[in-house]
CSV table of C-alpha atoms in Angstrom, one decimal:
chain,number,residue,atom,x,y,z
A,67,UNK,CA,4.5,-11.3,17.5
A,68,UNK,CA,6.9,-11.3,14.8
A,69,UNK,CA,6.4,-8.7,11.9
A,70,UNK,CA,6.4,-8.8,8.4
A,71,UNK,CA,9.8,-10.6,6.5
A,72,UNK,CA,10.5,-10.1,3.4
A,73,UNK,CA,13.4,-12.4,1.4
A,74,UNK,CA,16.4,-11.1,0.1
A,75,UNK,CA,16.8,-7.4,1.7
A,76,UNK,CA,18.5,-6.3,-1.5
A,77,UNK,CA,19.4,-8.0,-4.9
A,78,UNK,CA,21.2,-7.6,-8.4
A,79,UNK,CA,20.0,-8.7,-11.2
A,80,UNK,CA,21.1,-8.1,-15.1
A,81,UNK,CA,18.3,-7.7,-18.3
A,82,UNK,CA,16.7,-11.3,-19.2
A,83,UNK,CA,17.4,-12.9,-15.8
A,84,UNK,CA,14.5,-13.9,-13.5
A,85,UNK,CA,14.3,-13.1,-10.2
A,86,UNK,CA,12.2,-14.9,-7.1
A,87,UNK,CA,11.3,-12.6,-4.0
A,88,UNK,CA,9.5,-14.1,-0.8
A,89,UNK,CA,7.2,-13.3,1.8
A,90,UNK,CA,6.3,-14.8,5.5
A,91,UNK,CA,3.1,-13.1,7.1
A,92,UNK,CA,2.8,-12.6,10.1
A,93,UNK,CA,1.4,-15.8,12.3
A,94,UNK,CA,-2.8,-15.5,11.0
A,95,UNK,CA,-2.8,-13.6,8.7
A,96,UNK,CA,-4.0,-15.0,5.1
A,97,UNK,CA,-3.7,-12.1,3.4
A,98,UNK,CA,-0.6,-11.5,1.6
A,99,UNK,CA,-0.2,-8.4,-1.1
A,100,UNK,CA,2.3,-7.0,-3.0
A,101,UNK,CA,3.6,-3.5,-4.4
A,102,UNK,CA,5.9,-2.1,-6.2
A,103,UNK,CA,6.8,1.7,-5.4
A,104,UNK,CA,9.2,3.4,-7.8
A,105,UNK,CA,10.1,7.5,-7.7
A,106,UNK,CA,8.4,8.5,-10.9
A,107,UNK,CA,5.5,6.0,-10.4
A,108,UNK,CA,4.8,5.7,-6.6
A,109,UNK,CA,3.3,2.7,-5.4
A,110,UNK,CA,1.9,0.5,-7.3
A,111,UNK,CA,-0.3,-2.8,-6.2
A,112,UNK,CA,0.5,-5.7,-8.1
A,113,UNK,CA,-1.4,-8.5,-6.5
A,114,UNK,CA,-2.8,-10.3,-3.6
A,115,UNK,CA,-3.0,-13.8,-2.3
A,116,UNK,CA,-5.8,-14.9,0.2
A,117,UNK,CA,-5.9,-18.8,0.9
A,118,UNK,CA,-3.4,-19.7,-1.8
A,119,UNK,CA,-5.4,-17.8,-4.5
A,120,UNK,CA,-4.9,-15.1,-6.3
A,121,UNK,CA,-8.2,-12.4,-5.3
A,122,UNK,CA,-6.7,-9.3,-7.0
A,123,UNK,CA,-4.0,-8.5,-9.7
A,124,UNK,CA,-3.0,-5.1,-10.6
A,125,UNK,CA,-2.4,-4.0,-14.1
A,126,UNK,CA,1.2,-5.7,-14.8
A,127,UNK,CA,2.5,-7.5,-17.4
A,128,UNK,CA,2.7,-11.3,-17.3
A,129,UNK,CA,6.1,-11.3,-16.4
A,130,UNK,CA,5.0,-10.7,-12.9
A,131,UNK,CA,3.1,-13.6,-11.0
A,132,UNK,CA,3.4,-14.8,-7.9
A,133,UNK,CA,1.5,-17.7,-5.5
A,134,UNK,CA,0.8,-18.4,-2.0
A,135,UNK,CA,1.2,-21.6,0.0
A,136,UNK,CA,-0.7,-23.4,2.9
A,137,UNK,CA,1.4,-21.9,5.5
A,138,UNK,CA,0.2,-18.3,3.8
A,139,UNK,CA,3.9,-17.6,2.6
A,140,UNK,CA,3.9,-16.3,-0.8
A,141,UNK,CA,6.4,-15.5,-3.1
A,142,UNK,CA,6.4,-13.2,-6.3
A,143,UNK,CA,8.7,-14.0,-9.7
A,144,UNK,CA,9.3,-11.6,-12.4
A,145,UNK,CA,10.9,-13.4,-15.4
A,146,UNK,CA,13.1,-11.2,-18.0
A,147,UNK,CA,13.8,-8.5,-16.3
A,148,UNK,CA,13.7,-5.3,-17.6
A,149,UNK,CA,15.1,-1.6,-16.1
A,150,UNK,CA,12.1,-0.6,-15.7
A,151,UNK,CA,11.5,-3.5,-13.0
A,152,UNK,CA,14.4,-1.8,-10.8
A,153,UNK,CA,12.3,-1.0,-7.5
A,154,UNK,CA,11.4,-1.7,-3.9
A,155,UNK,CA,9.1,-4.2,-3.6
A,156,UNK,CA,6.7,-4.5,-0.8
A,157,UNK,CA,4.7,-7.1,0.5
A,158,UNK,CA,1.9,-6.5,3.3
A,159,UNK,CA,-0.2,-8.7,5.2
A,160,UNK,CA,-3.3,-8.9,6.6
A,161,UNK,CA,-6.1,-11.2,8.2
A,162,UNK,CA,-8.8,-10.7,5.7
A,163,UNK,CA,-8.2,-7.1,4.3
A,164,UNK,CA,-11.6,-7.0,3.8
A,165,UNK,CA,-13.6,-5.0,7.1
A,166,UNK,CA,-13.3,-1.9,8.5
A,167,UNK,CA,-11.5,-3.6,12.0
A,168,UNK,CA,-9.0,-5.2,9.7
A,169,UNK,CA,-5.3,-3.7,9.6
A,170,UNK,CA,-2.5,-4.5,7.2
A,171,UNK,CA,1.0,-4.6,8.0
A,172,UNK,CA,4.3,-3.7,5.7
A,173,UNK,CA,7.7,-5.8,5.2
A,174,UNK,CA,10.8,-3.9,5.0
A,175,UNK,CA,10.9,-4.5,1.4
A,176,UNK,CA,13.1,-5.7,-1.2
A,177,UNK,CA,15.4,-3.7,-2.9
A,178,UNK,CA,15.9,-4.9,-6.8
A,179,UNK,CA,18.1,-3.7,-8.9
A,180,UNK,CA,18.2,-4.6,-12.5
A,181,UNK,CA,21.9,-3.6,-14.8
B,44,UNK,CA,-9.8,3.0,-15.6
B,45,UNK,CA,-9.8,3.8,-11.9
B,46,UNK,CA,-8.8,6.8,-10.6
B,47,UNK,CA,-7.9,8.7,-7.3
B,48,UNK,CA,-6.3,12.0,-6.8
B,49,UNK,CA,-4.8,13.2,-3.0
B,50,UNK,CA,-4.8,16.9,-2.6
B,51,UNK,CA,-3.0,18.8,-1.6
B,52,UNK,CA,0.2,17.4,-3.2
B,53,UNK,CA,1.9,19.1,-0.7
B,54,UNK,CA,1.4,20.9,2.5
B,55,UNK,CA,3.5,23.0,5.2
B,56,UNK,CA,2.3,23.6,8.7
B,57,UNK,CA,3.4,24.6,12.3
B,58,UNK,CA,3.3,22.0,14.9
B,59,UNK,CA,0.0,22.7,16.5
B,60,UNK,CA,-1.9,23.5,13.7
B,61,UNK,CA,-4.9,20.9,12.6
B,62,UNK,CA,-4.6,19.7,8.9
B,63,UNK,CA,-6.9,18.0,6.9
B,64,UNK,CA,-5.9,15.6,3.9
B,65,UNK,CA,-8.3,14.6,0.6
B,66,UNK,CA,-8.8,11.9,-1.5
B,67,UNK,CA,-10.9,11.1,-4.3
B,68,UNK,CA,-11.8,8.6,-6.2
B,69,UNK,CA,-13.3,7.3,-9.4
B,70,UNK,CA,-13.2,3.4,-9.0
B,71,UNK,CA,-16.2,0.4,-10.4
B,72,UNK,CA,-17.4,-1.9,-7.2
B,73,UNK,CA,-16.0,-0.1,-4.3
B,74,UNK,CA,-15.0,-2.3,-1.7
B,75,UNK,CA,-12.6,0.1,0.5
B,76,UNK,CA,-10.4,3.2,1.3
B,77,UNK,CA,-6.9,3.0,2.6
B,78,UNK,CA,-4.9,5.5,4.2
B,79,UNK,CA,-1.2,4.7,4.5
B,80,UNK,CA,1.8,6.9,5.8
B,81,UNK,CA,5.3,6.6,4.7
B,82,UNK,CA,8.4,8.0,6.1
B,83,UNK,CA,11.7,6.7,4.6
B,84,UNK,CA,10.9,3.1,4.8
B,85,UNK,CA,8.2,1.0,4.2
B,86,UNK,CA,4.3,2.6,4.3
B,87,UNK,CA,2.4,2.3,7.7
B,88,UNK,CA,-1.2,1.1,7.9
B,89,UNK,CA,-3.6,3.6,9.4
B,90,UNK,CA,-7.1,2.7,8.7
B,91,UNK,CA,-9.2,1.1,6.0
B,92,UNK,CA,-12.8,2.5,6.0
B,93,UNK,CA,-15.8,0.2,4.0
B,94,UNK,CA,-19.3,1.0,3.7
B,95,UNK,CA,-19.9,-0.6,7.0
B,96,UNK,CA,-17.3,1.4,8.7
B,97,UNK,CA,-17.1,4.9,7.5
B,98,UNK,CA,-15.7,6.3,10.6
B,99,UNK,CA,-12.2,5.5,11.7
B,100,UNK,CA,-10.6,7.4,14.8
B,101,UNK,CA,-7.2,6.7,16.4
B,102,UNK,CA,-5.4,9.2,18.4
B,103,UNK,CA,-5.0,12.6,16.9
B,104,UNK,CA,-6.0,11.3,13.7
B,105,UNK,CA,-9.1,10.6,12.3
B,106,UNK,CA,-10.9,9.6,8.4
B,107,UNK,CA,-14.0,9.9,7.2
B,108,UNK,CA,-15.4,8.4,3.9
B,109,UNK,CA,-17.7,10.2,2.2
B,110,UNK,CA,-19.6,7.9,-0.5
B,111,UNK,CA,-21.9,10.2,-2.1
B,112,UNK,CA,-19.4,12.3,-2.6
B,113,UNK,CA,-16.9,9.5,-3.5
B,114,UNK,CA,-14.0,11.0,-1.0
B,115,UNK,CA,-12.5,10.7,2.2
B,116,UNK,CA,-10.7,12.9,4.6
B,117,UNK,CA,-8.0,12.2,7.0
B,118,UNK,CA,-7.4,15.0,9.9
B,119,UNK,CA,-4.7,15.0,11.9
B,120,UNK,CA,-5.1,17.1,15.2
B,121,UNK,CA,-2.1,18.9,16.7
B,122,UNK,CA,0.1,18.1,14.8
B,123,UNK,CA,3.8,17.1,15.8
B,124,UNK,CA,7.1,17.0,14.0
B,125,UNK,CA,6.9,13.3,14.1
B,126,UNK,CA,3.5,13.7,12.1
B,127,UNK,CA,5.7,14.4,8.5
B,128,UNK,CA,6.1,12.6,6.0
B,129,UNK,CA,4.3,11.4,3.0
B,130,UNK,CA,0.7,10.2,3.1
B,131,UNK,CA,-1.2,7.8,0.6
B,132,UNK,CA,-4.4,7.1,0.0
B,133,UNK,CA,-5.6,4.3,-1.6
B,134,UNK,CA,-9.0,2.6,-2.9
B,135,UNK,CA,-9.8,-0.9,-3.3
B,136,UNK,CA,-13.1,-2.3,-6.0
B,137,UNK,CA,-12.9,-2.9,-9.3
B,138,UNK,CA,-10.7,-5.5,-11.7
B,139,UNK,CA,-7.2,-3.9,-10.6
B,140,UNK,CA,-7.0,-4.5,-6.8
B,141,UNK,CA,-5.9,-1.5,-5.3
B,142,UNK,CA,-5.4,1.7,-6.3
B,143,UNK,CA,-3.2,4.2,-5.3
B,144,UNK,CA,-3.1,8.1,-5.1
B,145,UNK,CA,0.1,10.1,-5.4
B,146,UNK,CA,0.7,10.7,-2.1
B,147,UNK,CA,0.4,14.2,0.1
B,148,UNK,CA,3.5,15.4,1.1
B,149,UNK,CA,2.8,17.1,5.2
B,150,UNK,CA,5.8,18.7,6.4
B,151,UNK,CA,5.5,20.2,10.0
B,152,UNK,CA,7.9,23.0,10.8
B,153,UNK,CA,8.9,23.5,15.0
């Protein structure tokens, strides 16, 4: 069963550009989150997806949104980047993330760097 | 504003001994607690535990959540080398998704 992919690996962005990130769960799974872990603030949840809606959102500015599609992929954009958005961001998926039996399972991440 | 605190922030052992890992929480509408370990890459899922599953055992470790006293613990059993690294707890419920602690850092020495 393929794992978790996560679209680009690594990126470069400069201040006030925008920046797309995407996300393919693994085969089932409809529940797609995502995180952003940084040294100073650890990791952080930013939102999940379950059935192309939005269940959750963490406490981030509206610069950050994201949405899912039918197939369950989902994809996160943060418009006008700032320094501060410099991090490795995560996505995870899962087939309910909502039992006890369920498990969730990491991408590799994408690196972003904002000059 | 939800809360939760992992303690120790730190912890050294010999591979063997039997550690034991808190969390705590302060969180509205609990829905569940996550435990997560993270080496240098991405965090691994270990087990989510919900008021209908307080109990989670896999292997040397095991978690138990505690919802009087609004905690859980992880254990990890003789320990191995391959047990380090940096483990988070985290706690679903409320407006703000998921919350996570800071992280215990478990280094096991040879």
């Amino acid at each position: 069963k393929a794992g978790v992919t996560q679209t680009p690996r690594y990126l470069i962005k400069t201040r006030g550009q925008q920046v797309t990130l995407s996300c393919s769960p693994i085969s089932g799974h409809r529940s797609v989150s995502w995180y952003q872990q940084t040294p100073g603030q650890g990791l952080q949840f930013l939102f999940e997806y379950f059935s192309e809606t939005q269940r959750n959102k963490g406490n981030f500015p509206g610069r950050f949104s994201g949405r899912q599609f039918s197939n369950s992929r989902s994809e996160m954009n943060v418009s006008t980047l700032e320094l501060g958005d410099s991090a490795l961001y995560l996505c995870a998926s899962s087939f309910l993330l909502r039992t006890s039996t369920d498990t969730q399972y990491f991408g590799p991440g994408t690196r972003l760097t904002v000059l | 504003e939800d809360k939760v605190v992992q303690s120790p922030l730190s912890l050294v052992v010999h591979e063997g001994d039997t550690v034991t890992l808190n969390c705590s929480y302060e969180v509205t509408n609990f829905r569940s607690l996550l435990w997560y370990k993270q080496e240098k890459k991405a965090p691994t899922f270990l087990f989510m535990l919900t008021s209908s599953g307080i109990e989670k055992k896999s292997g040397r470790l095991s978690s138990i959540l505690d919802k009087k006293e609004l905690s859980s613990i992880l254990n990890i059993t003789a320990t191995q080398t391959g047990d380090s690294a940096i483990y988070l707890c985290a706690v679903g419920g409320g407006a703000d998704g998921l919350t996570f602690g800071k992280g215990t850092h478990l280094i096991i020495q040879p």
